[in-house]
Amino acid sequence: MRDKVDSGDTGVADDRALLRGILAHDIRQDLRRHLRPMLAWYLLFTAFATVAAAPLTTWSLAALLHWIEGPLAGYFDGLPAGLLALAWLMLAGALSWYVVMLQQAGMLLVSASHGCRYRTAAAALVGMLRRAGPLAVLAASQVVAHSLLALPWLLVGMALYGWLLGSYDPYYVLMARPRELWWFLGAFLPVLAVGLVLHATLYFRWLLATPALVLEGLSPVAALIRSRRLTRGRHLRIAILVVGVALTVAAMPVAVTELYDRAATPLLDWLPDHRAMVNAGMVVYLTLYATTVLGVLLLGTTLNTLLVRALFHRLGGARGRRVVEATPPHPGRFVWGAELAFLAMALVQASLAVTSMNLRNEVTVTAHRGAALVAPENTLAAFQAAIDAGADAIEFDVRLSADGVVVVFHDSDFLRVAGDPRAVVDTPLAAMRDIDVGSWFDPAFSGERIATLAEVLAFIDRRALALVELKPDPGNEQALLDATLRVVESGGYGDTVTLASLSPDLVRTARAAAPDARLALFANAALPGIARRTDFDMLGLNHLQIDTAVVANARRRGYLLQAWTVNDADRMTRYMDPGVDDISTDMPAEAVRLRAERAALSDAELLLMRLHSWFRR
């Protein structure tokens, strides 16, 4: 079969042979010829991305977040906020995809050039920068197209949710899973499946747009049209090949991590129980691990790029060698400098990560809604169980009753815990006293009733700190804040209470109303700019979003970091390792036990534990 086949002359019967040829011949040949120049390019681009692309992306996203901080930090409130959030997500997607396209463009130039390792890599950087403008237009076009394609099924999903589940408290839907949820899923999943198929079709239709722009010099629009013509009628076979390679590439770093954890990490247990020796061993170990992962990521990225290039050529795209473009003076020194700087940075980061570990940081334990796996949430029984477990703080939720009393309750209605559909905000305190909020958990707690904030603070009586999350209903945010502050101040509990909210606006309002109060912002994601524009003492973050960078940012900005809600012992240990300040859990006794066990370990043992835990992330 000819190497170059016009897109109109290749029959469906030849597709299997075409794809086998790509895997068995084209990629293998290109790997043998271009792997070393690809390595030089990968390191050079990594240095470029670190110095230029990453800061520019972060700055752009933070600037837009200035207008939409509220809905993204905690919740979406209405259509305008949702549209602003969608705009932020589109920009984030476009910038991320743009960086990927820049890297792929340089690799395509390397694979289509001949010359020495250093000259080729340096020339690829120049060529990539020359095409940066058209590539930005191409990336934006693809992201906008996918966003527009997503609008219909998103609107259908929103309409179905509002129709079937809109009258329910979201937490009730999540926990109780009423039959309307299954009706919603049954109606929406087929719509979602059709939408995903359309997105996949569009993605594979435009898969070859980047090589068309880079290797044939086409405009963004012409590159999209060119890709559509080359892939017409072959989307399924291309998808099988691309997805197969992608799964293989994705499995490679996982396999390396597993290999290190099982085969190499146990060797560190042989080191003497001396922190200096363990430090040195871990620095060397982490540097070797980083180098190995770098090589695997390089191989995976190279395989993906060479696959796209081989598909482009086999389906009729431009072929042939090309001379490298203009290069900087002394390209060898240029690339060597990037390589040495990257390796030196990896070594320094590994050293700092090990030597700066605050092994004896005292993580505190917060009982989420009390010991909510031992007793019914937000009840005096749960709070007593949390105190008995040794929790440092107790988190609970407050709302306003119909007669303006601050009551301790999570949901907006009583449906989940009592089968009563009345809204909290429409029910006076006297009527709430008749509602049994314990039997749903266990008949042994049938006597539990809803308590007021004043009653709960008096019950805790400084035996633990109180983390009070404000749960306002639409329109009563200020009233709830004012009533809560009155209860706290009149009881003299200001030094033992921290007020918390998912809303940055409400946290700012609380700071203005009570400058000396301790405040916490709860968030589902630590987005750029939150800490700069919201004055809080603690950030409570969804534990799935916490990593070492988030911990480092908290240290740099001087606020405490809480991980919520962690109910798995292994995960508790993993969040204690990087140094979170507080763990919120429904199992405070387990967290207290783990903390005590860690306190009995030596520094060297803690270092090794952190390494094992790091590999299990």
Coordinates of C-alpha atoms in Angstrom, one line a residue:
M1 CA 0.0 0.0 0.0
R2 CA 1.3 3.5 -0.8
D3 CA 2.5 5.7 2.0
K4 CA 0.5 8.6 0.7
V5 CA -3.1 7.9 -0.1
D6 CA -5.6 10.6 -1.2
S7 CA -8.6 10.8 1.0
G8 CA -10.9 10.2 -1.8
D9 CA -9.1 7.0 -3.0
T10 CA -8.9 5.1 0.2
G11 CA -11.8 2.6 0.5
V12 CA -13.3 1.3 3.7
A13 CA -11.8 -2.1 3.0
D14 CA -8.3 -0.7 3.4
D15 CA -9.0 0.9 6.8
R16 CA -7.9 -2.0 8.8
A17 CA -4.6 -2.3 6.9
L18 CA -4.1 1.5 7.1
L19 CA -4.5 1.5 10.9
R20 CA -2.3 -1.6 11.3
G21 CA 0.4 0.1 9.2
I22 CA 0.3 3.2 11.4
L23 CA 0.8 1.1 14.5
A24 CA 3.3 -1.4 13.1
H25 CA 5.4 0.8 10.9
D26 CA 4.9 4.6 11.0
I27 CA 5.0 5.2 14.8
R28 CA 7.8 2.7 15.4
Q29 CA 9.9 4.3 12.6
D30 CA 9.3 7.8 13.9
L31 CA 10.1 6.8 17.5
R32 CA 13.5 5.4 16.4
R33 CA 14.3 8.6 14.4
H34 CA 12.9 11.3 16.6
L35 CA 12.9 10.2 20.2
R36 CA 16.0 12.1 21.2
P37 CA 14.9 15.4 19.5
M38 CA 11.5 14.9 21.1
L39 CA 13.1 14.7 24.5
A40 CA 15.0 17.9 23.9
W41 CA 11.8 19.6 22.8
Y42 CA 9.8 18.2 25.7
L43 CA 12.2 19.7 28.2
L44 CA 12.4 23.0 26.3
F45 CA 8.6 23.3 26.2
T46 CA 8.3 22.4 29.8
A47 CA 10.6 25.3 30.7
F48 CA 8.7 27.6 28.4
A49 CA 5.3 26.5 29.9
T50 CA 6.6 27.1 33.4
V51 CA 8.0 30.5 32.7
A52 CA 5.3 31.9 30.3
A53 CA 2.3 29.7 29.6
A54 CA 1.3 28.7 33.2
P55 CA 1.6 32.3 34.7
L56 CA -0.4 33.8 31.8
T57 CA -3.1 31.1 32.1
T58 CA -3.4 31.6 35.9
W59 CA -3.5 35.4 35.6
S60 CA -6.3 35.3 32.9
L61 CA -8.4 32.9 34.9
A62 CA -7.9 34.9 38.1
A63 CA -8.9 38.1 36.3
L64 CA -12.2 36.6 35.1
L65 CA -12.8 35.0 38.5
H66 CA -13.0 38.5 40.0
W67 CA -16.5 38.8 38.5
I68 CA -17.8 35.3 39.2
E69 CA -16.1 34.3 42.5
G70 CA -19.3 33.7 44.3
P71 CA -21.0 31.0 42.2
L72 CA -17.8 29.1 41.6
A73 CA -16.5 29.2 45.2
G74 CA -19.6 27.6 46.7
Y75 CA -22.8 27.3 44.6
F76 CA -24.6 28.6 41.5
D77 CA -27.3 31.1 42.2
G78 CA -29.5 31.8 39.2
L79 CA -29.0 31.9 35.5
P80 CA -26.6 35.0 35.3
A81 CA -24.2 33.4 37.7
G82 CA -24.4 30.1 35.8
L83 CA -23.6 31.8 32.5
L84 CA -20.7 33.6 34.1
A85 CA -19.4 30.3 35.5
L86 CA -19.8 28.7 32.0
A87 CA -17.7 31.6 30.6
W88 CA -15.0 30.8 33.1
L89 CA -15.1 27.1 32.3
M90 CA -14.9 27.9 28.6
L91 CA -11.9 30.1 29.1
A92 CA -10.2 27.5 31.3
G93 CA -10.8 24.9 28.7
A94 CA -9.6 27.0 25.8
L95 CA -6.4 28.0 27.6
S96 CA -5.7 24.4 28.7
W97 CA -6.4 23.1 25.2
Y98 CA -4.2 25.9 23.7
V99 CA -1.2 24.8 25.8
V100 CA -1.7 21.2 24.6
M101 CA -1.9 22.4 21.0
L102 CA 1.3 24.5 21.4
Q103 CA 3.1 21.4 22.7
Q104 CA 1.7 19.2 19.9
A105 CA 2.7 21.9 17.3
G106 CA 6.3 21.8 18.4
M107 CA 6.4 18.0 18.3
L108 CA 4.9 18.0 14.8
L109 CA 7.6 20.4 13.7
V110 CA 10.3 18.2 15.3
S111 CA 8.9 15.0 13.7
A112 CA 8.8 16.7 10.2
S113 CA 12.3 18.1 10.4
H114 CA 15.8 16.8 10.2
G115 CA 18.9 18.0 11.8
C116 CA 20.7 17.7 15.1
R117 CA 18.9 17.2 18.4
Y118 CA 19.4 20.7 19.7
R119 CA 18.9 22.6 16.6
T120 CA 15.7 20.8 15.8
A121 CA 14.3 21.5 19.3
A122 CA 15.2 25.1 19.3
A123 CA 13.8 25.6 15.8
A124 CA 10.5 23.9 16.9
L125 CA 10.2 26.6 19.6
V126 CA 10.6 29.3 17.1
G127 CA 8.1 27.7 14.7
M128 CA 5.6 27.2 17.5
L129 CA 5.8 30.8 18.5
R130 CA 5.3 31.9 14.9
R131 CA 2.1 29.9 14.8
A132 CA 0.9 30.9 18.3
G133 CA -1.8 33.3 16.9
P134 CA -3.5 30.9 14.5
L135 CA -3.3 28.1 17.1
A136 CA -5.0 30.3 19.6
V137 CA -7.9 30.9 17.1
L138 CA -8.1 27.2 16.4
A139 CA -8.2 26.3 20.1
A140 CA -10.9 28.9 20.8
S141 CA -13.0 27.8 17.8
Q142 CA -13.0 24.2 19.0
V143 CA -13.9 25.0 22.6
V144 CA -16.7 27.4 21.5
A145 CA -18.0 24.8 19.1
H146 CA -18.1 22.1 21.9
S147 CA -19.7 24.6 24.3
L148 CA -22.5 25.4 21.8
L149 CA -23.0 21.7 21.2
A150 CA -23.3 21.1 24.9
L151 CA -26.0 23.8 25.4
P152 CA -28.9 21.8 24.2
W153 CA -28.4 18.8 26.4
L154 CA -27.5 21.0 29.3
L155 CA -30.7 22.9 28.9
V156 CA -32.7 19.7 28.6
G157 CA -31.0 18.4 31.8
M158 CA -31.8 21.6 33.7
A159 CA -35.4 21.5 32.5
L160 CA -35.8 17.9 33.5
Y161 CA -34.2 18.5 36.9
G162 CA -36.4 21.5 37.6
W163 CA -39.5 19.6 36.6
L164 CA -38.8 16.4 38.5
L165 CA -36.5 17.4 41.3
G166 CA -36.7 21.2 41.6
S167 CA -39.1 21.0 44.6
Y168 CA -36.6 18.9 46.7
D169 CA -33.7 20.0 48.8
P170 CA -30.6 19.0 46.8
Y171 CA -29.1 17.1 49.7
Y172 CA -32.3 15.1 50.1
V173 CA -32.0 14.1 46.4
L174 CA -28.4 13.0 47.0
M175 CA -29.0 11.0 50.2
A176 CA -32.6 9.8 49.9
R177 CA -32.6 9.1 46.1
P178 CA -36.4 9.5 45.6
R179 CA -38.1 7.8 42.7
E180 CA -38.1 11.1 40.8
L181 CA -34.3 10.9 40.7
W182 CA -34.5 7.6 38.8
W183 CA -37.1 9.1 36.4
F184 CA -34.7 12.0 35.9
L185 CA -31.8 9.7 35.1
G186 CA -33.9 7.5 32.9
A187 CA -35.0 10.5 30.8
F188 CA -31.6 12.4 30.9
L189 CA -29.1 9.7 30.4
P190 CA -30.1 8.9 26.8
V191 CA -29.9 12.7 26.0
L192 CA -26.5 12.8 27.6
A193 CA -25.4 9.7 25.6
V194 CA -26.4 11.3 22.4
G195 CA -24.6 14.5 23.4
L196 CA -21.4 12.7 24.2
V197 CA -21.5 10.8 20.9
L198 CA -21.9 14.1 19.1
H199 CA -19.0 15.6 21.0
A200 CA -16.8 12.6 20.2
T201 CA -17.8 12.8 16.5
L202 CA -16.8 16.5 16.4
Y203 CA -13.5 15.8 18.2
F204 CA -12.4 13.1 15.8
R205 CA -13.7 15.1 12.9
W206 CA -11.3 17.9 13.9
L207 CA -8.5 15.6 15.2
L208 CA -6.2 16.5 12.3
A209 CA -6.7 20.2 12.3
T210 CA -3.5 21.0 14.2
P211 CA -1.2 19.1 11.8
A212 CA -3.1 20.7 8.9
L213 CA -2.4 24.2 10.3
V214 CA 1.2 23.4 11.3
L215 CA 2.5 21.3 8.4
E216 CA 0.4 22.7 5.6
G217 CA 0.2 26.3 6.7
L218 CA -3.6 26.5 6.5
S219 CA -5.7 29.0 8.3
P220 CA -7.7 27.8 11.3
V221 CA -10.9 27.6 9.4
A222 CA -9.3 25.9 6.4
A223 CA -7.5 23.5 8.8
L224 CA -10.8 22.4 10.3
I225 CA -12.3 21.9 6.9
R226 CA -9.2 19.9 5.8
S227 CA -9.4 17.7 8.9
R228 CA -13.1 17.0 8.2
R229 CA -12.4 15.9 4.7
L230 CA -9.5 13.6 5.7
T231 CA -11.5 11.9 8.4
R232 CA -14.9 11.6 6.7
G233 CA -16.3 8.1 7.0
R234 CA -13.6 6.9 9.3
H235 CA -14.5 8.4 12.6
L236 CA -15.2 5.0 14.4
R237 CA -12.0 3.3 13.3
I238 CA -10.0 6.4 14.1
A239 CA -11.7 6.6 17.5
I240 CA -10.9 3.0 18.3
L241 CA -7.2 3.5 17.5
V242 CA -6.9 6.9 19.3
V243 CA -8.7 5.7 22.4
G244 CA -6.7 2.5 22.5
V245 CA -3.4 4.5 22.4
A246 CA -4.7 7.0 24.9
L247 CA -5.7 4.3 27.4
T248 CA -2.2 2.8 27.1
V249 CA -0.5 6.2 27.6
A250 CA -2.7 6.9 30.6
A251 CA -1.8 3.6 32.2
M252 CA 1.9 4.2 31.9
P253 CA 2.4 6.7 34.7
V254 CA 0.1 4.6 36.9
A255 CA 2.2 1.6 36.2
V256 CA 5.4 3.4 37.1
T257 CA 4.0 4.7 40.3
E258 CA 2.7 1.2 41.3
L259 CA 6.1 -0.3 40.4
Y260 CA 8.0 2.2 42.6
D261 CA 5.6 1.8 45.4
R262 CA 5.8 -2.0 45.4
A263 CA 9.3 -2.7 44.3
A264 CA 11.5 0.4 45.2
T265 CA 9.8 2.1 48.2
P266 CA 10.3 -0.9 50.5
L267 CA 14.1 -0.4 50.0
L268 CA 13.9 2.8 52.0
D269 CA 12.8 0.8 55.1
W270 CA 16.4 -0.4 55.3
L271 CA 17.7 3.1 55.9
P272 CA 18.9 3.8 59.5
D273 CA 16.3 5.5 61.7
H274 CA 18.0 8.8 61.4
R275 CA 16.3 11.8 59.8
A276 CA 19.4 13.1 57.9
M277 CA 19.9 9.6 56.3
V278 CA 16.2 9.3 55.5
N279 CA 16.1 12.8 54.0
A280 CA 19.0 12.1 51.7
G281 CA 17.5 8.8 50.6
M282 CA 14.2 10.3 49.9
V283 CA 15.7 13.2 47.9
V284 CA 17.6 10.7 45.7
Y285 CA 14.5 8.5 45.5
L286 CA 12.1 11.3 44.5
T287 CA 14.5 12.7 42.0
L288 CA 14.8 9.3 40.3
Y289 CA 11.1 8.8 40.4
A290 CA 10.5 12.3 38.9
T291 CA 13.0 11.5 36.1
T292 CA 11.3 8.1 35.4
V293 CA 7.8 9.7 35.3
L294 CA 9.2 12.5 33.0
G295 CA 10.4 9.8 30.6
V296 CA 7.1 8.0 30.7
L297 CA 5.2 11.2 30.1
L298 CA 7.5 12.1 27.2
L299 CA 6.9 8.7 25.6
G300 CA 3.2 9.0 26.1
T301 CA 3.0 12.5 24.6
T302 CA 5.3 11.5 21.7
L303 CA 3.2 8.5 20.9
N304 CA 0.0 10.6 20.8
T305 CA 1.6 13.2 18.5
L306 CA 3.2 10.6 16.2
L307 CA -0.2 8.9 16.0
V308 CA -1.9 12.1 14.9
R309 CA 0.9 12.8 12.4
A310 CA 0.8 9.2 11.0
L311 CA -3.0 9.4 10.6
F312 CA -2.6 12.8 8.9
H313 CA -0.1 11.5 6.4
R314 CA -1.8 8.1 5.7
L315 CA -5.1 9.8 5.0
G316 CA -3.7 12.3 2.5
G317 CA -2.0 15.1 4.5
A318 CA 1.2 16.8 3.5
R319 CA 4.3 14.5 3.6
G320 CA 8.0 14.9 3.2
R321 CA 11.0 16.1 5.1
R322 CA 11.5 19.8 5.8
V323 CA 14.5 21.8 6.8
V324 CA 14.5 23.3 10.2
E325 CA 13.3 26.8 10.5
A326 CA 15.4 29.7 11.9
T327 CA 17.0 28.9 15.2
P328 CA 18.5 30.9 18.0
P329 CA 22.3 31.2 18.1
H330 CA 24.1 28.3 19.7
P331 CA 21.1 26.0 19.8
G332 CA 23.0 23.3 21.7
R333 CA 23.7 25.6 24.6
F334 CA 20.1 26.8 24.4
V335 CA 18.5 23.4 24.8
W336 CA 21.2 22.1 27.2
G337 CA 20.5 25.1 29.4
A338 CA 16.8 24.2 29.5
E339 CA 17.5 20.5 30.3
L340 CA 19.9 21.3 33.1
A341 CA 17.6 24.0 34.5
F342 CA 14.7 21.5 34.5
L343 CA 16.7 18.7 36.2
A344 CA 18.2 21.2 38.7
M345 CA 14.7 22.4 39.5
A346 CA 13.4 18.8 40.0
L347 CA 16.3 18.2 42.4
V348 CA 15.7 21.4 44.4
Q349 CA 12.0 20.8 44.6
A350 CA 12.6 17.3 45.9
S351 CA 15.0 18.6 48.5
L352 CA 12.7 21.3 49.6
A353 CA 9.7 19.0 49.8
V354 CA 11.6 16.6 52.1
T355 CA 13.5 19.1 54.3
S356 CA 10.6 21.5 54.8
M357 CA 8.1 18.9 56.0
N358 CA 6.5 20.0 59.2
L359 CA 6.3 16.5 60.6
R360 CA 4.9 17.5 64.0
N361 CA 2.1 19.8 62.8
E362 CA -0.9 19.3 65.1
V363 CA -3.9 18.6 62.9
T364 CA -7.2 19.3 64.6
V365 CA -10.3 17.1 64.2
T366 CA -13.7 18.6 63.5
A367 CA -16.8 16.4 64.0
H368 CA -19.0 17.0 60.9
R369 CA -22.5 17.7 62.2
G370 CA -21.3 15.9 65.3
A371 CA -20.3 12.3 65.2
A372 CA -22.8 11.8 62.4
L373 CA -22.1 8.1 61.8
V374 CA -22.7 7.4 65.5
A375 CA -25.8 9.5 66.2
P376 CA -28.3 11.5 64.1
E377 CA -26.6 14.6 62.6
N378 CA -27.0 18.0 64.1
T379 CA -28.5 16.7 67.4
L380 CA -27.4 16.9 70.9
A381 CA -26.7 13.2 70.9
A382 CA -24.3 13.6 68.0
F383 CA -22.6 16.5 69.7
Q384 CA -22.1 14.5 72.9
A385 CA -20.7 11.6 70.9
A386 CA -18.2 14.0 69.2
I387 CA -17.1 15.3 72.6
D388 CA -16.7 11.8 73.9
A389 CA -14.5 10.9 70.9
G390 CA -12.1 13.8 71.7
A391 CA -13.0 16.1 68.7
D392 CA -11.5 19.5 68.9
A393 CA -14.4 21.2 67.2
I394 CA -18.0 20.4 66.2
E395 CA -19.4 21.7 62.9
F396 CA -23.1 22.2 62.5
D397 CA -25.6 24.1 60.4
V398 CA -28.0 26.9 61.3
R399 CA -31.1 28.2 59.6
L400 CA -33.8 30.7 60.5
S401 CA -37.3 29.5 61.6
A402 CA -40.5 31.3 60.6
D403 CA -40.4 33.3 63.8
G404 CA -36.7 34.3 63.5
V405 CA -35.1 31.8 65.8
V406 CA -31.7 30.4 64.8
V407 CA -32.2 26.6 64.7
V408 CA -29.6 23.9 64.2
F409 CA -30.6 22.0 61.0
H410 CA -29.0 21.3 57.6
D411 CA -31.7 20.8 54.9
S412 CA -34.1 23.4 53.8
D413 CA -37.0 21.1 54.7
F414 CA -37.7 18.2 57.0
L415 CA -38.3 15.6 54.3
R416 CA -35.1 13.6 54.5
V417 CA -34.9 13.2 58.3
A418 CA -38.6 13.2 59.2
G419 CA -40.7 12.7 56.1
D420 CA -42.1 16.1 56.5
P421 CA -42.1 18.4 53.4
R422 CA -42.5 21.7 55.3
A423 CA -39.7 24.2 54.8
V424 CA -37.7 25.3 57.8
V425 CA -38.1 28.9 56.9
D426 CA -41.9 28.6 57.0
T427 CA -42.1 26.7 60.2
P428 CA -42.1 28.4 63.7
L429 CA -40.0 26.9 66.4
A430 CA -42.9 25.6 68.5
A431 CA -44.0 23.5 65.5
M432 CA -40.5 22.2 65.0
R433 CA -40.4 20.9 68.6
D434 CA -42.9 18.2 67.6
I435 CA -40.7 16.8 64.8
D436 CA -38.7 13.7 65.5
V437 CA -35.3 14.0 63.9
G438 CA -33.7 10.9 65.5
S439 CA -35.9 7.9 64.5
W440 CA -34.7 8.0 60.8
F441 CA -31.2 7.2 62.0
D442 CA -32.1 4.6 64.7
P443 CA -35.2 4.0 66.9
A444 CA -32.9 4.4 69.9
F445 CA -32.7 8.1 69.1
S446 CA -36.5 8.7 68.7
G447 CA -36.5 11.3 71.4
E448 CA -34.1 13.7 69.6
R449 CA -35.6 17.1 68.7
I450 CA -34.4 20.2 66.8
A451 CA -32.3 22.5 69.0
T452 CA -31.7 26.2 68.8
L453 CA -28.2 27.7 68.4
A454 CA -28.4 29.0 71.9
E455 CA -29.2 25.6 73.3
V456 CA -26.4 23.9 71.4
L457 CA -23.7 26.4 72.4
A458 CA -24.8 26.0 76.0
F459 CA -24.8 22.2 75.7
I460 CA -21.2 22.1 74.2
D461 CA -20.2 24.6 76.9
R462 CA -16.7 25.1 75.7
R463 CA -15.9 21.4 75.7
A464 CA -15.1 21.9 72.0
L465 CA -15.0 24.7 69.5
A466 CA -18.1 25.4 67.4
L467 CA -17.9 25.8 63.7
V468 CA -21.3 27.2 62.7
E469 CA -22.2 27.1 59.0
L470 CA -24.7 29.6 57.9
K471 CA -27.4 28.1 55.7
P472 CA -29.5 31.0 54.5
D473 CA -32.7 30.8 52.5
P474 CA -33.1 33.2 49.6
G475 CA -33.5 36.7 50.9
N476 CA -32.7 36.1 54.6
E477 CA -28.9 36.1 54.5
Q478 CA -28.5 39.3 56.5
A479 CA -31.2 38.3 59.0
L480 CA -29.6 34.9 59.6
L481 CA -26.2 36.5 60.1
D482 CA -27.5 39.2 62.4
A483 CA -29.5 36.7 64.5
T484 CA -26.5 34.3 64.8
L485 CA -24.2 37.1 65.9
R486 CA -26.7 38.2 68.6
V487 CA -26.8 34.6 70.0
V488 CA -23.0 34.3 70.0
E489 CA -22.4 37.7 71.6
S490 CA -25.2 37.5 74.2
G491 CA -23.9 34.1 75.4
G492 CA -20.2 35.2 75.4
Y493 CA -19.1 32.5 73.0
G494 CA -17.2 34.7 70.6
D495 CA -13.8 33.1 71.5
T496 CA -15.1 29.6 70.8
V497 CA -17.2 30.1 67.7
T498 CA -16.1 30.2 64.0
L499 CA -18.8 31.3 61.5
A500 CA -18.7 29.6 58.1
S501 CA -20.4 29.9 54.8
L502 CA -20.2 28.7 51.2
S503 CA -20.8 32.2 50.0
P504 CA -17.8 34.6 49.8
D505 CA -20.2 37.5 49.9
L506 CA -21.7 36.4 53.2
V507 CA -18.2 35.9 54.7
R508 CA -17.3 39.4 53.6
T509 CA -20.5 40.7 55.1
A510 CA -19.7 38.9 58.4
R511 CA -16.3 40.4 58.5
A512 CA -17.7 43.9 58.1
A513 CA -20.4 43.2 60.8
A514 CA -18.0 41.5 63.3
P515 CA -14.3 42.4 62.6
D516 CA -13.0 40.3 65.4
A517 CA -15.0 37.2 64.6
R518 CA -13.3 34.0 63.3
L519 CA -14.6 33.2 59.9
A520 CA -14.3 30.2 57.5
L521 CA -15.1 30.0 53.8
F522 CA -16.2 26.6 52.6
A523 CA -15.5 25.8 48.9
N524 CA -15.8 23.0 46.4
A525 CA -12.6 24.1 44.7
A526 CA -9.7 26.4 45.5
L527 CA -9.9 28.7 42.6
P528 CA -7.4 31.5 41.9
G529 CA -8.1 34.8 43.6
I530 CA -10.4 33.6 46.4
A531 CA -7.9 34.2 49.2
R532 CA -7.0 37.7 47.9
R533 CA -10.5 39.0 47.9
T534 CA -12.2 37.3 50.8
D535 CA -11.0 37.9 54.4
F536 CA -11.3 34.6 56.2
D537 CA -9.3 32.7 58.9
M538 CA -9.9 29.2 57.5
L539 CA -10.6 27.7 54.1
G540 CA -12.7 24.5 54.3
L541 CA -12.1 22.7 51.0
N542 CA -13.6 19.5 49.5
H543 CA -11.0 17.0 50.3
L544 CA -10.8 15.7 46.7
Q545 CA -9.4 19.1 45.7
I546 CA -6.5 19.2 48.2
D547 CA -2.9 18.6 47.1
T548 CA 0.5 19.9 48.2
A549 CA 0.1 23.1 46.1
V550 CA -3.2 24.0 47.9
V551 CA -1.4 23.4 51.3
A552 CA 1.5 25.5 50.2
N553 CA -0.8 28.3 49.1
A554 CA -2.6 28.3 52.5
R555 CA 0.8 28.5 54.3
R556 CA 1.9 31.4 52.1
R557 CA -1.3 33.4 52.6
G558 CA -1.6 32.7 56.3
Y559 CA -5.0 30.9 56.6
L560 CA -5.8 27.5 58.1
L561 CA -6.8 24.7 55.7
Q562 CA -9.6 22.2 56.4
A563 CA -10.3 19.0 54.4
W564 CA -14.0 18.0 54.4
T565 CA -15.6 15.5 54.7
V566 CA -13.1 12.6 55.2
N567 CA -14.6 9.3 56.4
D568 CA -11.8 6.9 55.3
A569 CA -8.8 6.2 57.5
D570 CA -6.3 6.0 54.6
R571 CA -7.5 9.3 53.3
M572 CA -7.3 10.9 56.7
T573 CA -3.6 9.8 56.8
R574 CA -3.0 11.2 53.3
Y575 CA -4.3 14.6 54.2
M576 CA -2.4 14.7 57.5
D577 CA 0.8 14.0 55.6
P578 CA 1.0 17.2 53.5
G579 CA 0.0 19.3 56.6
V580 CA -3.6 20.2 56.5
D581 CA -4.6 22.0 59.6
D582 CA -8.0 20.4 60.2
I583 CA -9.9 17.3 59.1
S584 CA -13.7 17.4 59.1
T585 CA -15.2 13.9 59.5
D586 CA -18.3 12.0 60.5
M587 CA -15.9 9.6 62.4
P588 CA -14.0 11.9 64.8
A589 CA -13.0 8.9 67.0
E590 CA -11.1 7.4 64.1
A591 CA -9.3 10.6 63.2
V592 CA -8.3 11.2 66.9
R593 CA -6.9 7.6 67.0
L594 CA -4.8 8.1 63.9
R595 CA -3.5 11.4 65.2
A596 CA -2.4 9.7 68.4
E597 CA -0.7 6.8 66.5
R598 CA 1.3 9.3 64.4
A599 CA 2.4 11.2 67.5
A600 CA 4.1 8.1 68.8
L601 CA 6.3 7.7 65.6
S602 CA 9.8 9.0 65.1
D603 CA 10.6 11.6 62.5
A604 CA 12.2 9.0 60.2
E605 CA 9.1 6.8 60.5
L606 CA 6.9 9.7 59.7
L607 CA 8.9 10.6 56.6
L608 CA 8.6 7.0 55.3
M609 CA 4.9 7.0 56.1
R610 CA 4.5 10.1 54.1
L611 CA 6.3 8.6 51.1
H612 CA 4.1 5.5 51.2
S613 CA 1.0 7.7 51.5
W614 CA 2.1 9.9 48.6
F615 CA 2.3 6.9 46.3
R616 CA -1.2 5.8 47.2
R617 CA -2.8 9.0 46.1

